[in-house]
Short mmCIF file of C-alpha atoms and ligand atoms in Angstrom, two decimals:
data_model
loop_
_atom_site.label_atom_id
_atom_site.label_comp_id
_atom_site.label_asym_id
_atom_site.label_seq_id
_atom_site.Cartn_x
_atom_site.Cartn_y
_atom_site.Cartn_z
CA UNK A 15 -4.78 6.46 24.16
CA UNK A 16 -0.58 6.62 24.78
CA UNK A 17 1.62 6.71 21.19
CA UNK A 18 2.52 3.24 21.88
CA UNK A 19 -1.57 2.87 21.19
CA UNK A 20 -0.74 4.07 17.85
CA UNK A 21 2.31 1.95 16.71
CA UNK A 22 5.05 4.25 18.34
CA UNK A 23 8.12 2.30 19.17
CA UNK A 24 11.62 2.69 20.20
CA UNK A 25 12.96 3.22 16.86
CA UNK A 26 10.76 5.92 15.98
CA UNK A 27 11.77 7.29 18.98
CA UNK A 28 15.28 7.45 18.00
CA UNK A 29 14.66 8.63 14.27
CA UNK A 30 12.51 11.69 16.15
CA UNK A 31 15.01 12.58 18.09
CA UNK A 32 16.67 14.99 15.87
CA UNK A 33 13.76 16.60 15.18
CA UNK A 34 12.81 17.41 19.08
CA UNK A 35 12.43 21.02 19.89
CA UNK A 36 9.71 23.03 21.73
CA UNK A 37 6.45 22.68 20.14
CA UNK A 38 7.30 19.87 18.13
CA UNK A 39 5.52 16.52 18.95
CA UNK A 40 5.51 13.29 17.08
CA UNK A 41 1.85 12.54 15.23
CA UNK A 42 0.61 9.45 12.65
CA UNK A 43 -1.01 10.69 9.54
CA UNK A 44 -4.56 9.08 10.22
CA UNK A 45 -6.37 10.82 7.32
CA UNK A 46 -5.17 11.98 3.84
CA UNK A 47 -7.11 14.53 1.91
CA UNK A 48 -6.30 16.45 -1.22
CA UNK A 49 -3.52 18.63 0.06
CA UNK A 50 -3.80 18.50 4.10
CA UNK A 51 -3.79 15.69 6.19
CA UNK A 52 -5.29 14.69 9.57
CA UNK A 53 -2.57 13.94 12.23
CA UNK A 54 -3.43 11.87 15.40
CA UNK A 55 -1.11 12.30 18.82
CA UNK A 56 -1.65 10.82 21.90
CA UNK A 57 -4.44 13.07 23.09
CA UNK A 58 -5.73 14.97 19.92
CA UNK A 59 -6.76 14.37 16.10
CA UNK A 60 -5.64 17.41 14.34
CA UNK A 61 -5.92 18.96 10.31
CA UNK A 62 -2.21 19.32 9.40
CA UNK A 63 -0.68 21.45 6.14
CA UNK A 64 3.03 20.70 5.44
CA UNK A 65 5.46 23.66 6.09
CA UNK A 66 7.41 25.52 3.57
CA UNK A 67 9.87 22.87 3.67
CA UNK A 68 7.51 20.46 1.61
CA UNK A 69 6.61 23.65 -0.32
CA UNK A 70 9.86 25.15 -1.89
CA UNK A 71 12.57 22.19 -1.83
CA UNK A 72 12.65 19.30 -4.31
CA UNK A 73 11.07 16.87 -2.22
CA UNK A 74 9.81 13.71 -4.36
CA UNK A 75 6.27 13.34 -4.26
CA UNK A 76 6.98 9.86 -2.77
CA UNK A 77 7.94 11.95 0.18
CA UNK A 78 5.09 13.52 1.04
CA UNK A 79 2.94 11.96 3.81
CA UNK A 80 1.01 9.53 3.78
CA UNK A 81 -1.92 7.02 5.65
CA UNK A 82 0.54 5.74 8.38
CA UNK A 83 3.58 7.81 8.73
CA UNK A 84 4.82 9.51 11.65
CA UNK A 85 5.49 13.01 11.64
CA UNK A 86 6.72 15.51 13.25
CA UNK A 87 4.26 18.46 13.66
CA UNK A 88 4.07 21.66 15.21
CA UNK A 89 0.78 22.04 16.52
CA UNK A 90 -0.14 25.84 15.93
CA UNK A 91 -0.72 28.09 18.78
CA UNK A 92 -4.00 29.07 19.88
CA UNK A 93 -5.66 26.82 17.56
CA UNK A 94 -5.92 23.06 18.84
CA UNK A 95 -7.70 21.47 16.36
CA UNK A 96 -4.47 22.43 13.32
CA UNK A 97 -0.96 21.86 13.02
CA UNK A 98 1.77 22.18 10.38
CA UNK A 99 4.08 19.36 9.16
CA UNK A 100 7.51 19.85 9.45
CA UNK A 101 9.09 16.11 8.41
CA UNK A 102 7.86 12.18 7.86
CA UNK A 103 9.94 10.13 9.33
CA UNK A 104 11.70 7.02 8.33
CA UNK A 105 9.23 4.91 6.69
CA UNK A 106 9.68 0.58 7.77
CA UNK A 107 7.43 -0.05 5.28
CA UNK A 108 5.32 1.00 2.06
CA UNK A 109 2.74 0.33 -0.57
CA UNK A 110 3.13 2.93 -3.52
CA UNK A 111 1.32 3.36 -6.63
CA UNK A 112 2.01 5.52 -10.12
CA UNK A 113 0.85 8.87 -9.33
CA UNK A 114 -1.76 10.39 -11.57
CA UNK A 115 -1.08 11.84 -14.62
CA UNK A 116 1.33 10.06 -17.48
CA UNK A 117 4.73 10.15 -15.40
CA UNK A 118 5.99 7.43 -13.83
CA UNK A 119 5.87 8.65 -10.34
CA UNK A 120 6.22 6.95 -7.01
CA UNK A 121 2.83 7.82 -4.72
CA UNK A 122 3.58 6.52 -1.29
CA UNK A 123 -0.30 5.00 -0.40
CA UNK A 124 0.01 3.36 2.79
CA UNK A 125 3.38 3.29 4.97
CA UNK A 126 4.40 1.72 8.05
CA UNK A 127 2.16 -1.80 7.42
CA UNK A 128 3.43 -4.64 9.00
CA UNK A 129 0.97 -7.47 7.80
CA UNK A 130 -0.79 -7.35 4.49
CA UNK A 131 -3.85 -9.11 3.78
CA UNK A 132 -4.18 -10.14 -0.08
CA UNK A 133 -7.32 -11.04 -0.43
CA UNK A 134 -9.29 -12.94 -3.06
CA UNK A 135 -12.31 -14.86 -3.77
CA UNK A 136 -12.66 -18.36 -4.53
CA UNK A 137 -15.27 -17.71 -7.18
CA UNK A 138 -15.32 -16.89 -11.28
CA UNK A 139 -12.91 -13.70 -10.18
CA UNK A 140 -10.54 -16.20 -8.57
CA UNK A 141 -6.99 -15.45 -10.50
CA UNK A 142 -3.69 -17.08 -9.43
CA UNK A 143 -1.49 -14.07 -11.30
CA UNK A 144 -3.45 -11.71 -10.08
CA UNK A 145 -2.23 -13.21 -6.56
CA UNK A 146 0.76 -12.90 -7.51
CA UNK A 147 0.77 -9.25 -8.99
CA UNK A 148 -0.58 -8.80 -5.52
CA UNK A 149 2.44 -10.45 -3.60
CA UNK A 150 5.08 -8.80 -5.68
CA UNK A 151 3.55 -5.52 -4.33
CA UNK A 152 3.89 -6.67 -0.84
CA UNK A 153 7.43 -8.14 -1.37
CA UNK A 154 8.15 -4.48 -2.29
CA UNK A 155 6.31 -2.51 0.15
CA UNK A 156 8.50 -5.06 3.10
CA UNK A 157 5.16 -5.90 4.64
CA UNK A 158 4.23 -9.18 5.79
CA UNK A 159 1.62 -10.66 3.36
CA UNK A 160 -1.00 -13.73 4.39
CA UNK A 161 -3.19 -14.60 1.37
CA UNK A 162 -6.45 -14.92 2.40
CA UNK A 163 -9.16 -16.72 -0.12
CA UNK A 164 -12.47 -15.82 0.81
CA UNK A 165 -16.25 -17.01 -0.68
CA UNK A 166 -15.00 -20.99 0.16
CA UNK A 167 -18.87 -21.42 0.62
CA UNK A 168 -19.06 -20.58 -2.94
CA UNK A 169 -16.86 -23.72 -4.46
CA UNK A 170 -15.80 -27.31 -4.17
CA UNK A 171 -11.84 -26.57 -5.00
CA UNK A 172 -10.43 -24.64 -2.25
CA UNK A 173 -8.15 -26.92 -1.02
CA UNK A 174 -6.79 -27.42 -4.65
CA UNK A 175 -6.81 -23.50 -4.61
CA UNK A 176 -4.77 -23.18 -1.77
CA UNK A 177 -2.63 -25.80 -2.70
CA UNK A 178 -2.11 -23.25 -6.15
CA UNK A 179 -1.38 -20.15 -4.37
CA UNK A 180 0.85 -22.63 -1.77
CA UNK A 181 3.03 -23.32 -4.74
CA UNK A 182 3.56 -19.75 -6.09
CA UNK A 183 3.96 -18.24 -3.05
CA UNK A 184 5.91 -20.55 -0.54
CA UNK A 185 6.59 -19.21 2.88
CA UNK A 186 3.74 -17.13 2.69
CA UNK A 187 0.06 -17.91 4.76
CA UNK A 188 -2.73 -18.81 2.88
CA UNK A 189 -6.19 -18.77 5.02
CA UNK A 190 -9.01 -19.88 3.31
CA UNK A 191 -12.49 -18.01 4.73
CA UNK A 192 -16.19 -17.83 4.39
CA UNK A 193 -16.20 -14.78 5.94
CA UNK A 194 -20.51 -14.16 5.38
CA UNK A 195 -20.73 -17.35 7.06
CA UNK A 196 -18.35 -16.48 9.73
CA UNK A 197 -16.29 -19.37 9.05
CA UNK A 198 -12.30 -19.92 9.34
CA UNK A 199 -11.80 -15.97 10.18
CA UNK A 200 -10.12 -17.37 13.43
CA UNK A 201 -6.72 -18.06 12.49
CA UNK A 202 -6.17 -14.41 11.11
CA UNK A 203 -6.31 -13.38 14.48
CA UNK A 204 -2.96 -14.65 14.88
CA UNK A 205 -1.91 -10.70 13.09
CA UNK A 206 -4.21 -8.77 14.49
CA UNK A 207 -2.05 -7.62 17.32
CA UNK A 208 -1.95 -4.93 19.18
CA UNK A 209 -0.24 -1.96 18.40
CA UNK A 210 0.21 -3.41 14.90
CA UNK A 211 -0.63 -2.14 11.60
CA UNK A 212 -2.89 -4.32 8.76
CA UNK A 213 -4.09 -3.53 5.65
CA UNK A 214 -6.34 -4.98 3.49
CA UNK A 215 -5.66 -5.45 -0.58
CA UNK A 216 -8.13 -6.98 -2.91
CA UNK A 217 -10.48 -6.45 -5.92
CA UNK A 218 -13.78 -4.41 -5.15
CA UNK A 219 -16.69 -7.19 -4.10
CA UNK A 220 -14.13 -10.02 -2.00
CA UNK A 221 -15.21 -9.99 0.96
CA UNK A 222 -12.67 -7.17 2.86
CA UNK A 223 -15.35 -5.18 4.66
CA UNK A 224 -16.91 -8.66 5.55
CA UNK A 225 -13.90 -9.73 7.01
CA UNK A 226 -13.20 -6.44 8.66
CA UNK A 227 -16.49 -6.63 10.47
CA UNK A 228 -16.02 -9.90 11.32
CA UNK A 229 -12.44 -9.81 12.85
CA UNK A 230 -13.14 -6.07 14.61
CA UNK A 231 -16.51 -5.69 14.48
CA UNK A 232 -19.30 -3.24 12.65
CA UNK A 233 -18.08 -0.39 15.38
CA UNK A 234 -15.50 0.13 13.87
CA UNK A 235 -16.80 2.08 10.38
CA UNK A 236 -19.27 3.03 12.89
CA UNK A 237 -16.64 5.52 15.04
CA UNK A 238 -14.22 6.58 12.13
CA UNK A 239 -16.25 9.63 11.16
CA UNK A 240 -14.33 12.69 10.83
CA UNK A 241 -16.61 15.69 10.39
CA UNK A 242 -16.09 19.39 9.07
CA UNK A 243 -12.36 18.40 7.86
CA UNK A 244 -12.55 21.49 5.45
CA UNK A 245 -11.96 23.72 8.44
CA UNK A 246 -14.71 26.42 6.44
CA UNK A 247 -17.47 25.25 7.89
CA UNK A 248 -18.75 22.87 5.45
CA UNK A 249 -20.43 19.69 6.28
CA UNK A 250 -18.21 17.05 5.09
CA UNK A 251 -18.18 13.63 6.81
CA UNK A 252 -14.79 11.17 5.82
CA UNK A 253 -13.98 8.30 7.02
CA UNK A 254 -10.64 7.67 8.95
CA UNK A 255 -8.40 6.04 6.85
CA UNK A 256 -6.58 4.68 10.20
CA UNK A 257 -8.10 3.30 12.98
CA UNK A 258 -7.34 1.68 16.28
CA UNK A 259 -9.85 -1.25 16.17
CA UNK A 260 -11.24 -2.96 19.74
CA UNK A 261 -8.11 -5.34 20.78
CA UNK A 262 -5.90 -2.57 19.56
CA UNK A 263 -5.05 -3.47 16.13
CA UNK A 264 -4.31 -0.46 13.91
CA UNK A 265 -6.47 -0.78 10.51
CA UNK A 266 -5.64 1.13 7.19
CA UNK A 267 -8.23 1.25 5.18
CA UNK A 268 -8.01 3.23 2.00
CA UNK A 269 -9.43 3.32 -1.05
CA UNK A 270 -6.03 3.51 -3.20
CA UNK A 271 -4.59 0.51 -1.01
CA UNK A 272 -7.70 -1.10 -1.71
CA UNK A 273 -7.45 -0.85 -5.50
CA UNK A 274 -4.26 -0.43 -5.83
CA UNK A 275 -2.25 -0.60 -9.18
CA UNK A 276 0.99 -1.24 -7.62
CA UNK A 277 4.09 1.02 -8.69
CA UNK A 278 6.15 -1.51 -10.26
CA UNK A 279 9.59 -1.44 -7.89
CA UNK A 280 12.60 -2.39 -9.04
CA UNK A 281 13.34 -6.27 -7.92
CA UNK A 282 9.86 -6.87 -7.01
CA UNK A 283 9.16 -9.19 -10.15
CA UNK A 284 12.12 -10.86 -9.64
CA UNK A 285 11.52 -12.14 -6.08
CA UNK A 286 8.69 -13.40 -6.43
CA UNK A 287 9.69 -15.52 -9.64
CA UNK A 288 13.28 -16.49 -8.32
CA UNK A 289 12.68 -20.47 -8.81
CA UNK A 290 11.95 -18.98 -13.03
CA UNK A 291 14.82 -16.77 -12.66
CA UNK A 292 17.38 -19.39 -11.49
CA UNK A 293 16.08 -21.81 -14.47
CA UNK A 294 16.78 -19.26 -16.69
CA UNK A 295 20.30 -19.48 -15.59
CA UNK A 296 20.52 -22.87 -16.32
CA UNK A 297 19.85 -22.35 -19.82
CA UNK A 298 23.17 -23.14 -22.12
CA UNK A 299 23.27 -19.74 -23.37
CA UNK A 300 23.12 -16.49 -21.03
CA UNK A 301 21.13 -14.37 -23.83
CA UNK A 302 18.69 -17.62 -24.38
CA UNK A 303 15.30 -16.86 -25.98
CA UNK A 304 13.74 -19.88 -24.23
CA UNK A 305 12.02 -20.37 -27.68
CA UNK A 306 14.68 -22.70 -30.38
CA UNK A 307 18.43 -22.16 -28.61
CA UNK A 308 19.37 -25.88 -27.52
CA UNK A 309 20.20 -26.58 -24.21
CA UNK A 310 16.97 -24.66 -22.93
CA UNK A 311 16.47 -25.31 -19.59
CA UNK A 312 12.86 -23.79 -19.65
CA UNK A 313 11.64 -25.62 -22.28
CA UNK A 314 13.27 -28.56 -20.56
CA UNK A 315 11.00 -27.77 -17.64
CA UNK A 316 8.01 -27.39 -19.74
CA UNK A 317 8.34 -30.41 -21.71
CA UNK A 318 9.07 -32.62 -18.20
CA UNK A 319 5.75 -30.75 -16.82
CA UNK A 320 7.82 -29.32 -14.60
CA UNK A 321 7.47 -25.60 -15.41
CA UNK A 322 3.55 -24.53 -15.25
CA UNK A 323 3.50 -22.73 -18.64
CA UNK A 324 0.71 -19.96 -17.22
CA UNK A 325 2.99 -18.99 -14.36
CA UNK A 326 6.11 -18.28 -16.79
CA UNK A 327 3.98 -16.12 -18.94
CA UNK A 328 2.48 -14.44 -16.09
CA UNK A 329 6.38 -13.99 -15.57
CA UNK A 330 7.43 -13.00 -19.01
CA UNK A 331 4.51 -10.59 -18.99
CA UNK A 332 5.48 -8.79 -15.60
CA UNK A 333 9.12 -8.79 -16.80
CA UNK A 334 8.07 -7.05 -20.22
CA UNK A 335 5.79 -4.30 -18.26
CA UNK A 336 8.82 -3.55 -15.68
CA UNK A 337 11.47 -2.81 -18.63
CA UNK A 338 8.74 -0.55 -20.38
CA UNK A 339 8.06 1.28 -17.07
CA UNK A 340 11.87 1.17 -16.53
CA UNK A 341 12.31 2.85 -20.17
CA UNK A 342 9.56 5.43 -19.77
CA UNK A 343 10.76 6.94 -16.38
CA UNK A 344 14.46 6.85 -17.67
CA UNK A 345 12.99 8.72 -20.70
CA UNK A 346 10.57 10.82 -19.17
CA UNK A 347 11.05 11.15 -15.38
CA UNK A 348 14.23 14.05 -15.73
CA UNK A 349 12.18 16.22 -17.64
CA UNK A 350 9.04 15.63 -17.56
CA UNK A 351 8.68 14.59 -13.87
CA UNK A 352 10.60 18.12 -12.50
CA UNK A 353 8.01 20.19 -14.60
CA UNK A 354 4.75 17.91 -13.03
CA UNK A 355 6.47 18.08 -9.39
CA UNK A 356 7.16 21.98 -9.93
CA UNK A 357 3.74 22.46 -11.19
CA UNK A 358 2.30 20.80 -8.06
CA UNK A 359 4.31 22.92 -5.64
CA UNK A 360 2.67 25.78 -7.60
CA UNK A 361 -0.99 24.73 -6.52
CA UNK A 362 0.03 23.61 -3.34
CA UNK A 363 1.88 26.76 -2.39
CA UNK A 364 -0.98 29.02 -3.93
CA UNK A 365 -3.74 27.15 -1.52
CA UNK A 366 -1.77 27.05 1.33
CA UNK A 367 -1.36 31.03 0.98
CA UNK A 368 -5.06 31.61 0.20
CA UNK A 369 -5.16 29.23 3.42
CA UNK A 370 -3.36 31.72 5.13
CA UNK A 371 -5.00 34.77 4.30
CA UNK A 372 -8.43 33.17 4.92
CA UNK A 373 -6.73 32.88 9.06
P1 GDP B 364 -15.30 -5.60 -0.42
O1 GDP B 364 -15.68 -4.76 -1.60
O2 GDP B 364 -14.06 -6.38 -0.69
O3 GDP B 364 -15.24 -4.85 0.86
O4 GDP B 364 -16.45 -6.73 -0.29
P2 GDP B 364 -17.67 -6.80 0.75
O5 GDP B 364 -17.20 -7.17 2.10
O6 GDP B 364 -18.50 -5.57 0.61
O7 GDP B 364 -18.46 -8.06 0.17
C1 GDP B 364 -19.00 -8.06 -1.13
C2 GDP B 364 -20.15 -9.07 -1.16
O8 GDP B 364 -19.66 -10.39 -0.98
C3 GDP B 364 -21.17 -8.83 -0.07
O9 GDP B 364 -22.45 -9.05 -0.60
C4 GDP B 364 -20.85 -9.88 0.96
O10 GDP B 364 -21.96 -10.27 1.72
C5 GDP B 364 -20.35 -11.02 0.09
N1 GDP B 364 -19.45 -11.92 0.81
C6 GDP B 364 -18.47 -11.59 1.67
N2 GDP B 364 -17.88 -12.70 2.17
C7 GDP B 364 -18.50 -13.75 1.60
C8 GDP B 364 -18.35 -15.17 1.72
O11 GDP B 364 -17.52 -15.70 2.45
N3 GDP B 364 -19.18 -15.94 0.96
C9 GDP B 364 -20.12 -15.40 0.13
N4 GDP B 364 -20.88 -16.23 -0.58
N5 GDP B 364 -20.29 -14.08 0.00
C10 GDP B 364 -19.50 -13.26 0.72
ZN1 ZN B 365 16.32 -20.97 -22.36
#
């Protein structure tokens, strides 16, 4: 296995570059634990701790690595299975959720996807806004999304489905899949490249590990096992949360991209609503209610059937959640956020010295 193997191009080449020195080596985070990471290089999977530099500056936890980046790591002397982190590099891409705890902090999940697959079931669970919760997270992590809806054995109405999803998400690929049945898996192929990275979003129960097996094939959870990642001698067994798949294809698979509550970026509602936001702007009055104001171009739309009334509420209600999360980190994230990121450092820095003096 070469770099290129693992999604090294050109460009990452270039933002390393700075960073080149002797004992320094470029790695992709393949693994994320709580506090240490598993770093793969060309030859070598190794457990990684981030330096001081993550320790005592005021890096955002946003910053921190995550399943996908590229590092740069200093593989530690005499001991080939660990390294330290010393910097993530440039991210293309990311999917980020609210970090724990009350603060409205950016937690990078997955970075460095290209293609996205948002996937959903055509049965009782089948919801059009949650498809499109689900596509403003990829219009803000810059990865390419396909919609895929899976279970078609399971209704009559998929073509009226994906003619539903066409229409809120245009430009976008919608596959529609029996994946249990093996049936129209082929044309995702199309994104399973080599040398690419693909994730998979969607509610628990859709079909993704289906359709994983099915595209890559039941090796793959097979082979992902990572044992003993504690370093002490424990018996733990993990799975990879990155994997080169047969044909190449670079899989992230992690639970918190799986499930993920998406960190509500700024902009992120509003592109995927721009046909609502440019009505809006043809109201008569720029601080229009859409409810009694004449001259309403919403209501206008609504009353000529063309403005689905479900998908502006879906809109309204996305709009009203991004000005209270808006609000709450203007409120909260100075003050607040500094003591829960200095508190952090704190445990971080106290286990990687008890780390130390374990060596
Ligand atoms: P995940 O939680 O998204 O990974 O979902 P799984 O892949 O584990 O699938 C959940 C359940 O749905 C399993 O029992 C699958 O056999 C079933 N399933 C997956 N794809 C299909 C499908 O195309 N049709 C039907 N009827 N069931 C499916
Ligand atoms: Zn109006």
């Amino acid at each position: 296995m070469t770099l290129a193997d693992l999604g090294w191009t050109d460009a990452l080449a270039a933002a390393f570059a700075p960073h080149a020195g002797p004992g320094r080596e470029p790695a992709r985070v393949t693994l994320q634990l709580k506090g240490f990471w598993e770093v793969t290089t060309a030859g070598t999977a190794r457990l990684a701790d981030c330096s001081g530099r993550f320790l005592n500056t005021t890096t955002a936890i946003a910053d921190m690595p995550a399943v996908g980046d590229w590092v740069v790591i200093e593989p530690l002397p005499g001991r080939d299975d660990r390294a330290l982190i010393h910097a993530v590099l440039p991210r293309r891409t990311r999917f980020s959720r609210k970090a724990a705890g009350e603060q409205n902090i950016e937690q990078v999940v997955a970075a460095n996807v290209d293609t996205v697959f948002l996937v959903s079931s055509l049965d009782a669970n089948f919801s059009l806004r949650r498809i499109e919760r689900y596509l403003a997270a990829a219009r803000a992590s810059g990865a390419q999304p396909v919609v895929v809806l899976n279970k078609a054995d399971l209704t009559d109405e998929a073509d009226a489905r994906r003619a539903e999803v066409e229409a809120v998400a245009p430009g976008v690929p919608v596959v529609v899949t029996s994946a249990a049945r093996r049936a129209g898996v082929k044309p995702l192929r199309a994104w399973l490249k080599p040398r690419t990275t693909v994730a998979f979003l969607g509610s628990s129960g859709v079909g993704k590990s289906t359709l994983i097996n099915e595209l890559v094939g039941e090796e793959l959870l097979a082979t992902q096992e990572v044992r003993d990642v504690d370093g002490k001698g424990r018996h733990t067994t993990t799975l990879r949360e990155l994997v080169v798949a047969p044909g190449g294809v670079l899989i992230i698979d992690t639970p918190g991209m799986r499930e993920l509550q998406p960190w509500q970026a700024d902009g992120a509602v509003e592109d995927v609503f721009a046909d609502l936001r440019e009505l809006t702007l043809r109201c008569r009055f720029t601080d229009c209610s859409h409810t009694t104001e004449p001259g309403c171009a919403v209501r206008a739309a609504e009353a000529d059937g063309a403005l689905d009334a479900a998908r502006w509420r879906s809109y309204q209600r996305l709009l009203r959640e991004a000005a209270f999360e808006e609000r709450r980190t203007d409120r909260r994230a100075s003050q607040k956020g500094k003591t829960a990121w200095k508190k952090a450092t704190k445990a971080l820095r106290q286990r990687v010295q008890e780390k130390r003096g374990e060596d």
